[in-house]
Coordinates of C-alpha atoms in Angstrom, one line a residue:
X6 CA -0.3 -0.4 0.1
X7 CA 2.9 2.6 1.0
X8 CA 4.8 1.5 -2.0
X9 CA 2.0 2.1 -4.7
X10 CA 1.4 5.5 -2.6
X11 CA 5.0 6.4 -3.1
X12 CA 5.2 5.3 -6.8
X13 CA 1.9 7.3 -7.1
X14 CA 3.4 10.6 -5.6
X15 CA 6.9 10.0 -7.6
X16 CA 4.0 9.9 -10.6
X17 CA 2.9 13.1 -9.7
X18 CA 5.9 14.5 -8.6
X19 CA 7.7 14.2 -12.1
X20 CA 4.5 15.4 -13.7
X21 CA 4.4 18.7 -12.0
X22 CA 8.2 19.8 -12.0
X23 CA 8.3 20.5 -15.5
X24 CA 6.0 23.1 -14.9
X25 CA 7.3 24.9 -11.8
X26 CA 10.6 24.0 -11.4
X27 CA 10.9 24.2 -7.5
X28 CA 13.9 24.5 -5.6
X29 CA 15.1 25.3 -2.1
X30 CA 16.3 28.9 -3.3
X31 CA 12.8 30.1 -4.7
X32 CA 11.0 28.5 -2.1
X33 CA 12.7 29.6 1.0
X34 CA 14.6 32.8 -0.6
X35 CA 13.5 36.3 0.8
X36 CA 15.9 38.8 -0.8
X37 CA 14.8 41.6 -2.4
X38 CA 16.4 44.6 -3.3
X39 CA 14.9 48.2 -4.2
X40 CA 17.6 50.6 -5.5
X41 CA 15.3 53.8 -4.6
X42 CA 15.7 52.9 -0.8
X43 CA 19.5 53.2 -1.6
X44 CA 19.8 56.5 -3.0
X45 CA 21.0 58.7 -0.2
X46 CA 19.9 62.4 -0.3
X47 CA 18.2 61.2 -4.2
X48 CA 15.4 58.7 -2.8
X49 CA 12.1 59.3 -3.1
X50 CA 10.7 59.3 0.5
X51 CA 10.3 56.0 2.4
X52 CA 10.2 54.6 6.0
X53 CA 12.8 51.9 6.3
X54 CA 11.6 50.8 9.8
X55 CA 14.6 50.9 11.5
X56 CA 14.3 50.1 14.0
X57 CA 11.2 48.3 13.6
X58 CA 9.3 49.7 17.0
X59 CA 6.2 51.1 16.2
X60 CA 5.5 54.6 16.0
X61 CA 2.4 54.8 18.0
X62 CA 2.6 56.2 21.6
X63 CA 4.0 53.7 24.0
X64 CA 1.0 51.7 26.1
X65 CA -0.6 54.3 28.7
X66 CA 1.3 57.4 26.5
X67 CA -0.9 60.1 24.5
X68 CA 1.4 63.0 23.0
X69 CA 1.0 66.4 24.4
X70 CA 3.0 68.2 22.1
X71 CA 5.4 67.7 18.9
X72 CA 8.3 69.4 16.7
X73 CA 9.0 68.5 13.5
X74 CA 12.1 69.4 10.9
X75 CA 11.7 68.4 7.4
X76 CA 13.3 68.6 4.2
X77 CA 11.5 69.5 1.1
X78 CA 9.8 67.2 -0.9
X79 CA 10.9 65.6 -4.2
X80 CA 12.3 68.1 -7.1
X81 CA 13.5 67.5 -10.6
X82 CA 17.3 68.1 -9.7
X83 CA 19.7 69.9 -7.3
X84 CA 21.9 72.1 -9.0
X85 CA 25.4 70.7 -8.4
X86 CA 24.3 67.0 -9.5
X87 CA 22.4 68.2 -12.6
X88 CA 25.7 70.3 -13.3
X89 CA 28.6 67.6 -12.3
X90 CA 27.1 64.6 -13.1
X91 CA 23.4 64.4 -15.4
X92 CA 23.8 67.4 -17.7
X93 CA 27.4 66.3 -19.1
X94 CA 25.9 62.7 -19.7
X95 CA 22.7 63.7 -21.4
X96 CA 25.2 65.7 -23.2
X97 CA 27.6 63.2 -24.3
X98 CA 24.5 60.9 -24.8
X99 CA 23.3 63.0 -27.2
X100 CA 26.6 64.5 -28.9
X101 CA 27.2 60.5 -29.6
X102 CA 25.2 59.5 -32.7
X103 CA 27.3 56.7 -33.9
X104 CA 26.5 54.2 -31.2
X105 CA 23.2 52.4 -32.3
X106 CA 21.9 51.6 -28.5
X107 CA 19.4 49.1 -29.9
X108 CA 21.7 46.6 -30.2
X109 CA 23.3 47.5 -26.4
X110 CA 22.1 44.5 -24.1
X111 CA 20.6 46.5 -20.5
X112 CA 21.2 49.9 -22.4
X113 CA 18.8 49.6 -25.5
X114 CA 16.4 52.0 -24.0
X115 CA 18.9 54.5 -24.7
X116 CA 17.9 54.5 -28.4
X117 CA 14.4 56.4 -27.5
X118 CA 15.2 57.8 -24.1
X119 CA 15.2 62.1 -23.1
X120 CA 16.3 63.5 -20.0
X121 CA 13.3 63.7 -17.7
X122 CA 14.4 67.5 -16.7
X123 CA 16.0 70.8 -18.5
X124 CA 18.1 73.2 -16.9
X125 CA 14.9 75.5 -16.2
X126 CA 13.7 73.0 -14.0
X127 CA 16.4 72.3 -11.8
X128 CA 15.2 72.8 -7.7
X129 CA 11.9 72.9 -8.5
X130 CA 9.4 70.6 -6.3
X131 CA 7.6 68.1 -8.5
X132 CA 4.1 67.0 -8.8
X133 CA 5.2 63.6 -7.2
X134 CA 7.1 65.6 -4.0
X135 CA 3.9 67.9 -3.8
X136 CA 2.0 64.8 -3.5
X137 CA 4.6 63.6 -0.8
X138 CA 4.4 66.7 1.4
X139 CA 0.6 66.7 1.4
X140 CA 0.9 63.1 3.0
X141 CA 3.2 64.0 5.3
X142 CA 0.4 66.6 6.2
X143 CA -2.5 63.9 6.2
X144 CA -0.4 61.6 8.1
X145 CA 0.6 63.7 11.3
X146 CA -3.3 64.7 11.2
X147 CA -4.0 60.9 11.6
X148 CA -1.2 60.7 14.3
X149 CA -1.9 64.1 16.5
X150 CA -5.6 63.8 16.6
X151 CA -6.0 65.2 19.5
X152 CA -3.8 67.9 19.0
X153 CA -4.5 71.7 18.1
X154 CA -4.1 72.1 14.5
X155 CA -1.0 74.6 13.8
X156 CA -1.6 78.5 13.0
X157 CA 2.1 78.3 11.6
X158 CA 4.5 76.1 9.7
X159 CA 8.0 77.8 8.8
X160 CA 10.1 77.6 6.0
X161 CA 12.9 78.6 4.6
X162 CA 12.7 80.7 1.4
X163 CA 13.5 78.9 -1.5
X164 CA 10.2 77.8 -3.5
X165 CA 11.0 74.5 -3.2
X166 CA 10.9 74.4 0.5
X167 CA 7.9 76.9 0.3
X168 CA 6.2 74.8 -1.8
X169 CA 6.9 72.0 0.5
X170 CA 5.5 73.7 3.1
X171 CA 2.5 74.9 1.5
X172 CA 1.6 71.4 0.1
X173 CA 1.8 70.1 3.6
X174 CA -0.6 72.6 4.9
X175 CA -3.0 71.5 2.5
X176 CA -2.6 67.7 3.3
X177 CA -3.0 68.9 6.9
X178 CA -5.5 71.8 7.1
X179 CA -9.4 71.0 7.2
X180 CA -10.8 74.2 5.8
X181 CA -8.8 76.8 3.6
X182 CA -7.2 79.4 5.3
X183 CA -6.5 77.9 8.7
X184 CA -2.9 77.8 8.5
X185 CA 0.0 80.3 7.4
X186 CA 3.2 79.4 6.0
X187 CA 6.0 82.1 7.4
X188 CA 9.0 82.1 5.2
X189 CA 12.4 82.6 7.0
X190 CA 15.2 84.4 4.0
X191 CA 18.0 82.2 3.7
X192 CA 20.4 84.9 4.7
X193 CA 24.3 84.5 5.0
X194 CA 24.3 86.6 8.3
X195 CA 21.5 85.6 10.6
X196 CA 23.7 83.7 12.5
X197 CA 21.8 80.6 14.1
X198 CA 18.4 82.2 13.9
X199 CA 17.5 80.7 10.7
X200 CA 16.1 77.5 9.2
X201 CA 19.7 77.5 7.1
X202 CA 22.5 77.9 9.5
X203 CA 24.9 76.3 7.8
X204 CA 24.8 79.4 5.3
X205 CA 25.7 81.7 7.9
X206 CA 28.7 80.0 9.4
X207 CA 32.0 80.5 7.3
X208 CA 34.0 77.5 8.8
X209 CA 31.2 75.4 6.9
X210 CA 31.6 74.8 3.3
X211 CA 29.5 73.2 1.2
X212 CA 32.4 71.2 -0.7
X213 CA 33.4 69.3 2.9
X214 CA 33.4 65.4 1.9
X215 CA 34.3 65.6 -1.7
X216 CA 37.6 64.5 -1.8
X217 CA 36.7 61.7 0.9
X218 CA 33.5 60.6 -1.7
X219 CA 36.0 61.1 -4.8
X220 CA 38.0 57.7 -3.3
X221 CA 35.4 55.7 -2.9
X222 CA 33.6 56.7 -6.3
X223 CA 36.6 55.6 -8.2
X224 CA 36.9 52.3 -6.8
X225 CA 33.1 51.3 -7.0
X226 CA 32.7 52.6 -10.7
X227 CA 35.6 51.0 -11.9
X228 CA 34.2 47.3 -12.6
X229 CA 31.1 49.2 -13.6
X230 CA 33.0 51.2 -16.3
X231 CA 34.8 48.2 -17.1
X232 CA 31.5 46.2 -18.3
X233 CA 29.6 49.0 -19.8
X234 CA 32.8 50.5 -22.1
X235 CA 32.8 46.4 -23.3
X236 CA 29.3 46.7 -24.1
X237 CA 29.2 49.9 -25.6
X238 CA 33.2 50.8 -26.6
X239 CA 32.5 54.1 -28.3
X240 CA 30.8 55.9 -25.5
X241 CA 33.7 56.1 -23.0
X242 CA 32.0 55.9 -20.0
X243 CA 33.5 57.6 -17.3
X244 CA 32.9 57.2 -13.3
X245 CA 30.7 60.7 -13.5
X246 CA 28.6 59.1 -16.1
X247 CA 27.8 55.8 -13.9
X248 CA 26.8 58.1 -11.0
X249 CA 25.0 60.4 -13.0
X250 CA 23.0 57.3 -14.6
X251 CA 22.5 56.1 -10.7
X252 CA 21.2 59.4 -10.1
X253 CA 18.9 59.1 -12.6
X254 CA 16.8 56.1 -11.0
X255 CA 15.9 58.6 -8.3
X256 CA 15.6 61.6 -10.1
X257 CA 13.3 60.4 -13.0
X258 CA 11.4 57.9 -10.8
X259 CA 10.0 61.0 -8.7
X260 CA 9.2 63.2 -12.7
X261 CA 8.4 59.9 -14.6
X262 CA 7.0 57.3 -12.1
X263 CA 9.5 54.9 -13.1
X264 CA 13.3 55.2 -14.4
X265 CA 14.9 52.7 -17.0
X266 CA 18.0 53.6 -14.7
X267 CA 16.7 51.5 -11.9
X268 CA 16.7 48.4 -13.8
X269 CA 19.1 45.3 -11.7
X270 CA 20.2 44.0 -15.2
X271 CA 21.8 47.3 -15.4
X272 CA 23.1 47.9 -12.1
X273 CA 23.6 45.0 -9.3
X274 CA 22.5 45.5 -5.6
X275 CA 26.4 45.7 -5.3
X276 CA 27.0 48.3 -7.3
X277 CA 23.7 50.5 -5.6
X278 CA 25.6 49.8 -2.2
X279 CA 28.9 51.0 -3.6
X280 CA 26.6 54.3 -4.5
X281 CA 25.1 54.2 -1.8
X282 CA 28.0 54.1 0.7
X283 CA 29.8 56.7 -1.6
X284 CA 27.0 59.1 -0.6
X285 CA 27.0 58.2 3.1
X286 CA 31.0 59.3 2.8
X287 CA 30.6 62.5 1.6
X288 CA 27.9 63.8 3.7
X289 CA 30.0 61.9 7.2
X290 CA 32.7 64.6 6.0
X291 CA 29.7 67.4 4.8
X292 CA 27.2 67.6 7.6
X293 CA 27.9 64.1 10.1
X294 CA 30.3 63.4 12.5
X295 CA 33.0 63.8 10.3
X296 CA 32.6 67.6 10.5
X297 CA 33.2 69.1 13.8
X298 CA 31.0 72.1 12.7
X299 CA 28.2 70.1 12.5
X300 CA 27.0 69.6 15.8
X301 CA 27.6 72.7 16.3
X302 CA 25.3 73.9 13.7
X303 CA 22.6 71.7 14.8
X304 CA 22.1 72.5 18.3
X305 CA 20.3 75.5 18.2
X306 CA 17.3 74.4 16.2
X307 CA 17.4 71.0 18.8
X308 CA 18.0 73.6 22.0
X309 CA 15.1 75.7 21.2
X310 CA 13.0 72.9 20.1
X311 CA 13.5 71.1 23.2
X312 CA 13.1 74.4 25.5
X313 CA 9.7 74.5 23.6
X314 CA 8.5 70.8 24.6
X315 CA 9.6 71.5 27.6
X316 CA 7.9 74.7 28.4
X317 CA 4.5 74.7 30.5
X318 CA 2.3 76.2 28.0
X319 CA 3.1 77.3 24.1
X320 CA 0.7 79.0 21.4
X321 CA 0.6 75.7 19.3
X322 CA 0.9 71.7 19.8
X323 CA 2.7 70.7 16.9
X324 CA 5.6 73.3 15.5
X325 CA 6.5 72.6 11.9
X326 CA 9.5 73.5 9.9
X327 CA 11.1 73.0 6.1
X328 CA 14.5 73.1 5.2
X329 CA 17.1 71.7 3.0
X330 CA 19.3 68.8 3.0
X331 CA 21.9 69.9 5.3
X332 CA 20.3 71.0 8.4
X333 CA 18.5 67.2 9.3
X334 CA 21.5 65.4 9.8
X335 CA 23.6 68.7 11.3
X336 CA 20.8 67.9 13.9
X337 CA 20.8 64.6 14.3
X338 CA 24.7 65.2 15.3
X339 CA 23.6 67.6 17.5
X340 CA 21.5 65.0 19.0
X341 CA 24.0 62.1 18.9
X342 CA 21.7 60.1 16.3
X343 CA 22.9 57.5 14.2
X344 CA 26.8 57.6 15.3
X345 CA 28.8 54.6 14.4
X346 CA 31.1 54.8 17.7
X347 CA 27.8 54.9 19.7
X348 CA 28.2 51.2 20.7
X349 CA 31.8 51.1 20.6
X350 CA 34.9 52.7 19.8
X351 CA 35.7 56.1 20.6
X352 CA 34.6 59.9 19.0
X353 CA 38.2 60.6 18.0
X354 CA 37.9 57.4 16.0
X355 CA 34.9 58.4 14.1
X356 CA 36.3 58.7 11.0
X357 CA 37.8 55.0 11.2
X358 CA 34.1 53.8 10.9
X359 CA 33.9 55.3 7.3
X360 CA 36.5 53.6 5.3
X361 CA 37.7 54.7 2.2
X362 CA 39.3 51.2 0.8
X363 CA 35.5 49.0 1.5
X364 CA 32.2 49.4 2.9
X365 CA 31.4 49.6 6.3
X366 CA 27.8 47.7 6.1
X367 CA 26.9 47.6 10.0
X368 CA 27.1 51.6 10.0
X369 CA 24.4 53.6 11.2
X370 CA 24.9 56.8 9.4
X371 CA 22.7 55.8 6.1
X372 CA 21.9 58.8 3.7
X373 CA 19.1 56.8 2.6
X374 CA 17.7 56.2 6.0
X375 CA 18.2 59.7 7.3
X376 CA 17.5 62.2 4.7
X377 CA 15.7 61.1 1.6
X378 CA 13.2 63.6 0.0
X379 CA 11.0 64.8 2.5
X380 CA 12.7 63.1 5.5
X381 CA 11.7 64.3 8.7
X382 CA 12.5 64.2 12.4
X383 CA 10.2 64.6 15.4
X384 CA 10.8 65.0 18.6
X385 CA 7.2 64.2 21.1
X386 CA 6.5 65.2 24.8
X387 CA 3.9 62.3 25.9
X388 CA 2.2 62.7 29.1
X389 CA 2.3 58.9 30.5
X390 CA -0.2 57.3 33.0
X391 CA -0.4 53.9 33.9
X392 CA 2.3 52.6 31.7
X393 CA 3.1 49.6 33.5
X394 CA 6.8 49.6 35.4
X395 CA 7.1 53.3 34.8
X396 CA 6.5 56.4 36.7
X397 CA 3.4 58.5 35.7
X398 CA 4.8 62.4 34.1
X399 CA 6.6 63.6 30.8
X400 CA 8.2 61.8 28.5
X401 CA 10.1 62.6 25.3
X402 CA 10.9 60.4 22.2
X403 CA 12.5 61.0 18.6
X404 CA 10.8 60.0 15.6
X405 CA 12.6 59.5 12.3
X406 CA 10.8 58.9 9.0
X407 CA 8.4 57.5 11.6
X408 CA 11.1 55.3 13.4
X409 CA 11.4 56.2 17.3
X410 CA 15.3 56.7 17.7
X411 CA 16.3 56.3 21.2
X412 CA 18.7 58.9 22.9
X413 CA 21.9 57.5 23.6
X414 CA 22.1 57.1 27.4
X415 CA 18.4 58.4 28.1
X416 CA 16.5 55.6 27.5
X417 CA 14.5 55.6 30.7
X418 CA 11.2 55.7 29.8
X419 CA 8.4 53.7 27.9
X420 CA 9.5 52.7 24.3
X421 CA 12.1 54.6 23.4
X422 CA 11.3 57.4 25.4
X423 CA 13.4 59.7 27.6
X424 CA 11.8 61.0 31.3
X425 CA 11.8 64.8 32.0
X426 CA 14.7 64.8 34.1
X427 CA 16.5 62.6 31.8
X428 CA 15.4 64.8 28.9
X429 CA 16.6 67.7 30.6
X430 CA 20.2 66.6 31.5
X431 CA 20.7 64.9 28.0
X432 CA 20.0 68.5 26.2
X433 CA 22.1 69.9 28.7
X434 CA 25.0 67.6 28.0
X435 CA 24.6 68.4 24.2
X436 CA 24.5 72.1 24.6
X437 CA 28.1 72.1 26.4
X438 CA 29.1 69.9 23.7
X439 CA 28.1 72.3 21.1
X440 CA 27.3 75.5 22.2
X441 CA 29.1 78.3 20.7
X442 CA 27.9 78.9 17.7
X443 CA 29.3 82.3 16.5
X444 CA 32.8 81.9 17.4
X445 CA 32.9 78.4 16.4
X446 CA 31.7 79.2 12.9
X447 CA 34.0 81.9 12.8
X448 CA 31.6 84.5 12.0
X449 CA 33.1 87.8 10.6
X450 CA 29.8 89.8 10.3
X451 CA 27.6 92.2 12.8
X452 CA 25.2 91.1 14.8
X453 CA 25.1 87.2 15.2
X454 CA 23.3 85.3 17.6
X455 CA 23.9 81.8 18.7
X456 CA 19.9 81.3 19.6
X457 CA 17.5 80.1 17.2
X458 CA 13.9 82.4 18.3
X459 CA 11.8 82.1 15.3
X460 CA 9.6 80.0 17.4
X461 CA 8.6 82.8 19.4
X462 CA 10.1 86.0 17.3
X463 CA 7.5 88.1 16.5
X464 CA 10.1 89.8 14.1
X465 CA 8.9 86.8 12.1
X466 CA 5.5 87.7 11.2
X467 CA 2.5 85.2 11.0
X468 CA 3.2 84.6 7.5
X469 CA 0.6 84.1 5.0
X470 CA -2.2 81.7 3.9
X471 CA -1.8 79.0 1.1
X472 CA -4.8 80.3 -0.7
X473 CA -7.7 78.2 -2.2
X474 CA -7.8 74.4 -1.5
X475 CA -5.8 72.9 -3.9
X476 CA -3.9 75.4 -5.5
X477 CA -0.6 74.2 -4.0
X478 CA -0.8 71.4 -6.6
X479 CA -1.3 73.4 -9.5
X480 CA 1.8 72.0 -12.1
X481 CA 3.9 75.3 -12.7

């Protein structure tokens, strides 16, 4: 009986195999890779859930107040990226008419491909970007149903940040003209009282990190160039061409919805991880722990926001500000977040955690996780009552792209939160480390300040309303 059943089973298996081609690898492999989640500052907004803790308040806690800092939403192209990488590649492609791309595997789409952006569209917010920003507003309305809607939202004065703020307001407000957008001029002489304080800091340079990232750029692009040049010998692919093509995966996706440059047959997961690490090295030395001025520039926003959260009363429950890619990671440094040395090593050896000859796969500093388009960070004040194992009272926690992030040396509350006493001490310790904006920045202009007072300064004005509903979504 058993042998007869076995023979029948073997016959059925033999019949099924040609149609199903099962294997252990196909049955049990869960490997997935999305290039759009490894594109640093060019990545469309996503939530990496790192760590996978819930963004909902811990058991027994409710949110009483929240302060947000957000990068602008998706744009057509950053001016440097466009001028340094994308436009030279596009021009080279247009001028090279001898190659028959239809006969080049993985690159045959170039036969009819056209650039998704023009010189005039640099820095402008895309339609997808407006939708992202509006969705963030909707998300906050769901996250804080019991908090009073803000009367003001702050933004730096660039068009892409202003349009992001306006679209955000459209998602958050319930009726027309409930909220005003307050535009803060991007001055080079504002001291710390700005949403672009790095522009007022002579000790900071946008070129920081270029030399270090160039080292790994050459390393990771070398085999890719060899492969592409073997496929299309007449084009002479360079390291910058490769970097620009991979950037186009991100930029084209937020303009057209998808991009052939994201195809894993063109660039493998290892290629994308090399691109990501090159960007991480640049940001590490530019606005991260590899730049001694980063925490100095990021501290005033953190200190002012912490004080707003700990104040007995404020005129708003939710404070939201929009800025550029530089400020959020500088605030992370001031707060001690995403520090590769946090669980071993020393601050003095922080640069050793970002070697230039190989990838540190275990690093905490991943730009794709901390500053994609619309990257946002929140600090929340929680009131907890009946949280098992904890005293009743106020606690504070941080969310980065909806993922709770425990503060180093301050995780004595429910979930990833920090007690009132612990938070006060933590803020003071960070102030001691990074205070002295004007002195450490080498300010050479008059009337500088070390204080961020935009929230309470009546001189910033009440802003202007966004206007008729959905006006923020009009295509320009």
